PDB file of C-alpha atoms in Angstrom:
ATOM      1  CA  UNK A  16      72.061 105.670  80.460  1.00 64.00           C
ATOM      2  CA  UNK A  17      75.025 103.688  81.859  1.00 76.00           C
ATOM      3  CA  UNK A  18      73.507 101.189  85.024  1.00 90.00           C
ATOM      4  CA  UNK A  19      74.992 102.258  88.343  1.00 93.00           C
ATOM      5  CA  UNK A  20      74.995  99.879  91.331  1.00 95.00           C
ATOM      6  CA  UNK A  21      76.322  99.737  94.863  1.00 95.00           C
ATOM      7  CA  UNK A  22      78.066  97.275  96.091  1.00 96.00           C
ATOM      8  CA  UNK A  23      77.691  96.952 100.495  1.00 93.00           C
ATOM      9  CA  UNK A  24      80.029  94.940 102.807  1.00 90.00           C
ATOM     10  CA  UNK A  25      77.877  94.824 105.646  1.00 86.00           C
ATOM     11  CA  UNK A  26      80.528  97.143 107.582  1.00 86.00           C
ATOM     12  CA  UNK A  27      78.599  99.208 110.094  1.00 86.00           C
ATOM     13  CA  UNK A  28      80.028 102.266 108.874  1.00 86.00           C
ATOM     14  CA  UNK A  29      78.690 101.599 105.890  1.00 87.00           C
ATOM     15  CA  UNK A  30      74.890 102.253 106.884  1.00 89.00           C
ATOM     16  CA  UNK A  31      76.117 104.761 110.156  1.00 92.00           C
ATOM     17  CA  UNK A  32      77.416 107.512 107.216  1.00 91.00           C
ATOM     18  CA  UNK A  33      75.716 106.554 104.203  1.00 93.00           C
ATOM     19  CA  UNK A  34      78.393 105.167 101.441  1.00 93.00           C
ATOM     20  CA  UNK A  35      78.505 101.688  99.723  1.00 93.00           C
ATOM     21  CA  UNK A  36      82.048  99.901  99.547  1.00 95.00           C
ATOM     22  CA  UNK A  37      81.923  99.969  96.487  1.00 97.00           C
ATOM     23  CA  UNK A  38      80.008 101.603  93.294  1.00 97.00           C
ATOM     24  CA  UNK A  39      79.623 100.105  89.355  1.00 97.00           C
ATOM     25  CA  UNK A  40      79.043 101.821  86.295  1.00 96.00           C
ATOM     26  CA  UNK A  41      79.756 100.846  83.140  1.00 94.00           C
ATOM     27  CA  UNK A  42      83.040  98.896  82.915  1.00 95.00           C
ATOM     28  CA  UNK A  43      84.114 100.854  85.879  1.00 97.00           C
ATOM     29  CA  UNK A  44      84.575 100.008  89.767  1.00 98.00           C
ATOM     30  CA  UNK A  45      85.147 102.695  92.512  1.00 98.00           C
ATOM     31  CA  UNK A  46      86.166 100.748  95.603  1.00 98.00           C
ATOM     32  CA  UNK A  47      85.665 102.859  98.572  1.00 96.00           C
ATOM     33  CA  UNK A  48      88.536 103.694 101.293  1.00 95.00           C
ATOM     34  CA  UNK A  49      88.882 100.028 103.075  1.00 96.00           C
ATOM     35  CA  UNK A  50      90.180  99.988 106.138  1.00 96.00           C
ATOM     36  CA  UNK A  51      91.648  97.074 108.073  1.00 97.00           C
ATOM     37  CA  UNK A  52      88.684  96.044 110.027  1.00 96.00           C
ATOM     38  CA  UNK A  53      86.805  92.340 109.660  1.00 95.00           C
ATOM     39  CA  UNK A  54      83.624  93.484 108.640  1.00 88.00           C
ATOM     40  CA  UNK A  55      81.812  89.902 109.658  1.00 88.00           C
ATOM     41  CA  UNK A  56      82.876  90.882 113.304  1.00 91.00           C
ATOM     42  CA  UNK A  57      83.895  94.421 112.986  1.00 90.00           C
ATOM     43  CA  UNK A  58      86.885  93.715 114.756  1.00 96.00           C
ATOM     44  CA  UNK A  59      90.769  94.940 113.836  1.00 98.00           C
ATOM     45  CA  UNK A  60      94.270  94.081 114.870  1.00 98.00           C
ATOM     46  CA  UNK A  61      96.713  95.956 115.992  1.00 98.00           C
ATOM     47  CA  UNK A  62      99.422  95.240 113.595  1.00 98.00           C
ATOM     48  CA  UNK A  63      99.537  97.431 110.437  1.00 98.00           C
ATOM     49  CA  UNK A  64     100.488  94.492 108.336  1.00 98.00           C
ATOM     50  CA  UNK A  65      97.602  92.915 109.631  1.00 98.00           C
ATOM     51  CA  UNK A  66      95.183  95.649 109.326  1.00 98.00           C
ATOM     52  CA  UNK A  67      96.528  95.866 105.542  1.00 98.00           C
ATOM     53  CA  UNK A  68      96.232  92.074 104.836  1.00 98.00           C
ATOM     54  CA  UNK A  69      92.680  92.562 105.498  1.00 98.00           C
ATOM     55  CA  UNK A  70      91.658  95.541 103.918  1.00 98.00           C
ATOM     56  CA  UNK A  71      92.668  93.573 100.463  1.00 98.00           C
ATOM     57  CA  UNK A  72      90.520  90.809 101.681  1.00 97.00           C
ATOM     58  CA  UNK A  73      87.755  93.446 101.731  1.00 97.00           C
ATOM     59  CA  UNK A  74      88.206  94.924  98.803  1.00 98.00           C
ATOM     60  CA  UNK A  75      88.790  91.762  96.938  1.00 98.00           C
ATOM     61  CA  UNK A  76      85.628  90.586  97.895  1.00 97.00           C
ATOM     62  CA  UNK A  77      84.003  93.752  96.823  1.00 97.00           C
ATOM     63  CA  UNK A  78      85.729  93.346  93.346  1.00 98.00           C
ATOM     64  CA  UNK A  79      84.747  89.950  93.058  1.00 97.00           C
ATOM     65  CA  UNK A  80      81.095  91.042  94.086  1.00 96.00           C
ATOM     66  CA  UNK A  81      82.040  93.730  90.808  1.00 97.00           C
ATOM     67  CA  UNK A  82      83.034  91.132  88.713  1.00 96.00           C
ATOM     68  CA  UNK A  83      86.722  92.225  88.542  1.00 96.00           C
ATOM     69  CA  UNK A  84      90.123  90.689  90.374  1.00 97.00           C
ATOM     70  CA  UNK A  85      93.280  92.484  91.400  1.00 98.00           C
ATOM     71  CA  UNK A  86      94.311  92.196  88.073  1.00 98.00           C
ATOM     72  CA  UNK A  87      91.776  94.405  86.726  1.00 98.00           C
ATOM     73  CA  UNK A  88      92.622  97.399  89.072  1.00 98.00           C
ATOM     74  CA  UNK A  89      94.055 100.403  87.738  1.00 98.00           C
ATOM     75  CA  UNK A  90      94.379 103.073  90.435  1.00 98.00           C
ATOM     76  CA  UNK A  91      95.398 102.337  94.176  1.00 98.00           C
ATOM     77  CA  UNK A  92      95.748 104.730  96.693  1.00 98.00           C
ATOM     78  CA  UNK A  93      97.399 104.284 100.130  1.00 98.00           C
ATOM     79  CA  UNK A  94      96.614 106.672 103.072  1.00 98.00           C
ATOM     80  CA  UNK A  95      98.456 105.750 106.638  1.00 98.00           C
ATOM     81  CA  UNK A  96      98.931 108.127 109.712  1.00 98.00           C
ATOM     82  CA  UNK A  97     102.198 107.228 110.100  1.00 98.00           C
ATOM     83  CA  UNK A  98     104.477 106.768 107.173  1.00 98.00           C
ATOM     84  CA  UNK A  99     107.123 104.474 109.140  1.00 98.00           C
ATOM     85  CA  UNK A 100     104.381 102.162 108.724  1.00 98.00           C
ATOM     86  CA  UNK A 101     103.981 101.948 104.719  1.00 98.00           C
ATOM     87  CA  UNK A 102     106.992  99.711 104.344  1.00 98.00           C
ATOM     88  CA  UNK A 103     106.428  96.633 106.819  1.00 98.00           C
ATOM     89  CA  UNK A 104     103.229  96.379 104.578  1.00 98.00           C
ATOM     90  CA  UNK A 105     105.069  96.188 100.883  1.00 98.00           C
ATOM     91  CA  UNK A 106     105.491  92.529 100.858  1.00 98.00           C
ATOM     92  CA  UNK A 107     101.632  91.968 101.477  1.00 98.00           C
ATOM     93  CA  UNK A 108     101.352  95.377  98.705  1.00 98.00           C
ATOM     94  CA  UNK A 109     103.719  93.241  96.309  1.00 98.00           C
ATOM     95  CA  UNK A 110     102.074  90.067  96.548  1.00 98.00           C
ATOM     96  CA  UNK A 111      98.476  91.765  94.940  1.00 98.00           C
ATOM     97  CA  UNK A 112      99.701  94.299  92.988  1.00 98.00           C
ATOM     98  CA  UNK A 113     103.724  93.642  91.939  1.00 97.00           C
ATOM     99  CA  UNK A 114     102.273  92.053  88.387  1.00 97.00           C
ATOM    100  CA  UNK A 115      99.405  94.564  88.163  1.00 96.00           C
ATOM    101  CA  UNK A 116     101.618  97.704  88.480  1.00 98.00           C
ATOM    102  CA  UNK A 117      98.872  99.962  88.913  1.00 98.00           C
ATOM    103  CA  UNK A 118      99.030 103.623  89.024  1.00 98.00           C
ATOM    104  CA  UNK A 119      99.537 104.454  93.332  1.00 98.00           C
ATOM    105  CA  UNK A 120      99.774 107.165  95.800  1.00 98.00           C
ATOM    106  CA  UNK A 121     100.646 106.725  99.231  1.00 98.00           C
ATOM    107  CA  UNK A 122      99.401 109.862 101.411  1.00 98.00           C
ATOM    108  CA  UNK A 123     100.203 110.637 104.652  1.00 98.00           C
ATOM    109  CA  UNK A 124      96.864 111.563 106.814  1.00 98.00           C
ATOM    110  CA  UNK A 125      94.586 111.305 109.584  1.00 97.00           C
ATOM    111  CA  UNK A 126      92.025 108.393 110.081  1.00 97.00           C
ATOM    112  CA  UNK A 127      88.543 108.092 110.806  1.00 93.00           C
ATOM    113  CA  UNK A 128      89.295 106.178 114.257  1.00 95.00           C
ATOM    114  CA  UNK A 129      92.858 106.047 115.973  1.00 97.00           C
ATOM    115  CA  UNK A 130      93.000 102.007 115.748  1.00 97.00           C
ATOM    116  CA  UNK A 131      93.223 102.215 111.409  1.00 98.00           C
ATOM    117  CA  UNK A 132      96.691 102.104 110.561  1.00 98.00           C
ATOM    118  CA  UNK A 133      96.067 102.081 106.948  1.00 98.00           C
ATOM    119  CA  UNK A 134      92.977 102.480 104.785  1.00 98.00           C
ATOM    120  CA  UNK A 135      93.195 101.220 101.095  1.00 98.00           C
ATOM    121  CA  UNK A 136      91.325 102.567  98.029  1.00 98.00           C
ATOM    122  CA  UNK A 137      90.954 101.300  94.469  1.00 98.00           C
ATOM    123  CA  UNK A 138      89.762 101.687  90.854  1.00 98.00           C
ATOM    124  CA  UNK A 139      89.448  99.285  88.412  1.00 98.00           C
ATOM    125  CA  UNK A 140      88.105  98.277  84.867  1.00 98.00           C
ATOM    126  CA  UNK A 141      85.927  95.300  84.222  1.00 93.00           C
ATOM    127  CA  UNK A 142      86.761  93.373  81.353  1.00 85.00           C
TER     128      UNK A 142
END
């Protein structure tokens, strides 16, 4: 039987509806919907670019916690209320995944709570 284990950021929301940030099994690493909120202080800005800047600092910390890097992701998946605000956050996009080229959808959608401007999710493959 292939090990599974969870993976917890100490996000509030977390514990409040009953998910782990991210989940391991096998040579395989589900990374939860990340939003842009600072998890230490549960605190998030106001600018999208922000917001996104720090959902990959959450999620890179969750695949480092997995044993895995940016390079090791294979799926990414983008979900914004507002699609004006998908390009201002490319560059920061670019900078973690532009070598990686993994595969990506970017969906149009409601959030949890009207201050997330983006929410990031990712799969990846340990080596």
């Amino acid at each position: 039987m292939t090990e599974r284990r969870v993976i917890l950021s100490g996000s509030t929301f977390e514990e409040q509806i009953g998910y782990a940030r991210a989940v391991v099994v096998g040579d395989r690493v589900y990374v939860s919907g990340t939003t842009g909120f600072d998890y230490t202080t549960m605190t998030i800005s106001d600018d999208v670019v922000e917001q996104a800047a720090q959902c990959l600092r959450n999620i890179g910390a969750a695949l480092a916690e997995a044993g895995c890097t940016f390079a090791d992701v294979v799926r990414v998946r983008y979900l914004l209320p507002d699609r004006a605000d998908f390009e201002p956050c490319w560059p920061v996009l670019r900078e973690h995944f532009g070598t990686v080229r993994p595969a990506a959808t970017m969906l149009v959608c409601g959030l949890a709570d009207p201050r997330m401007k983006i929410e990031i999710e990712v799969d990846a493959r340990r080596r």
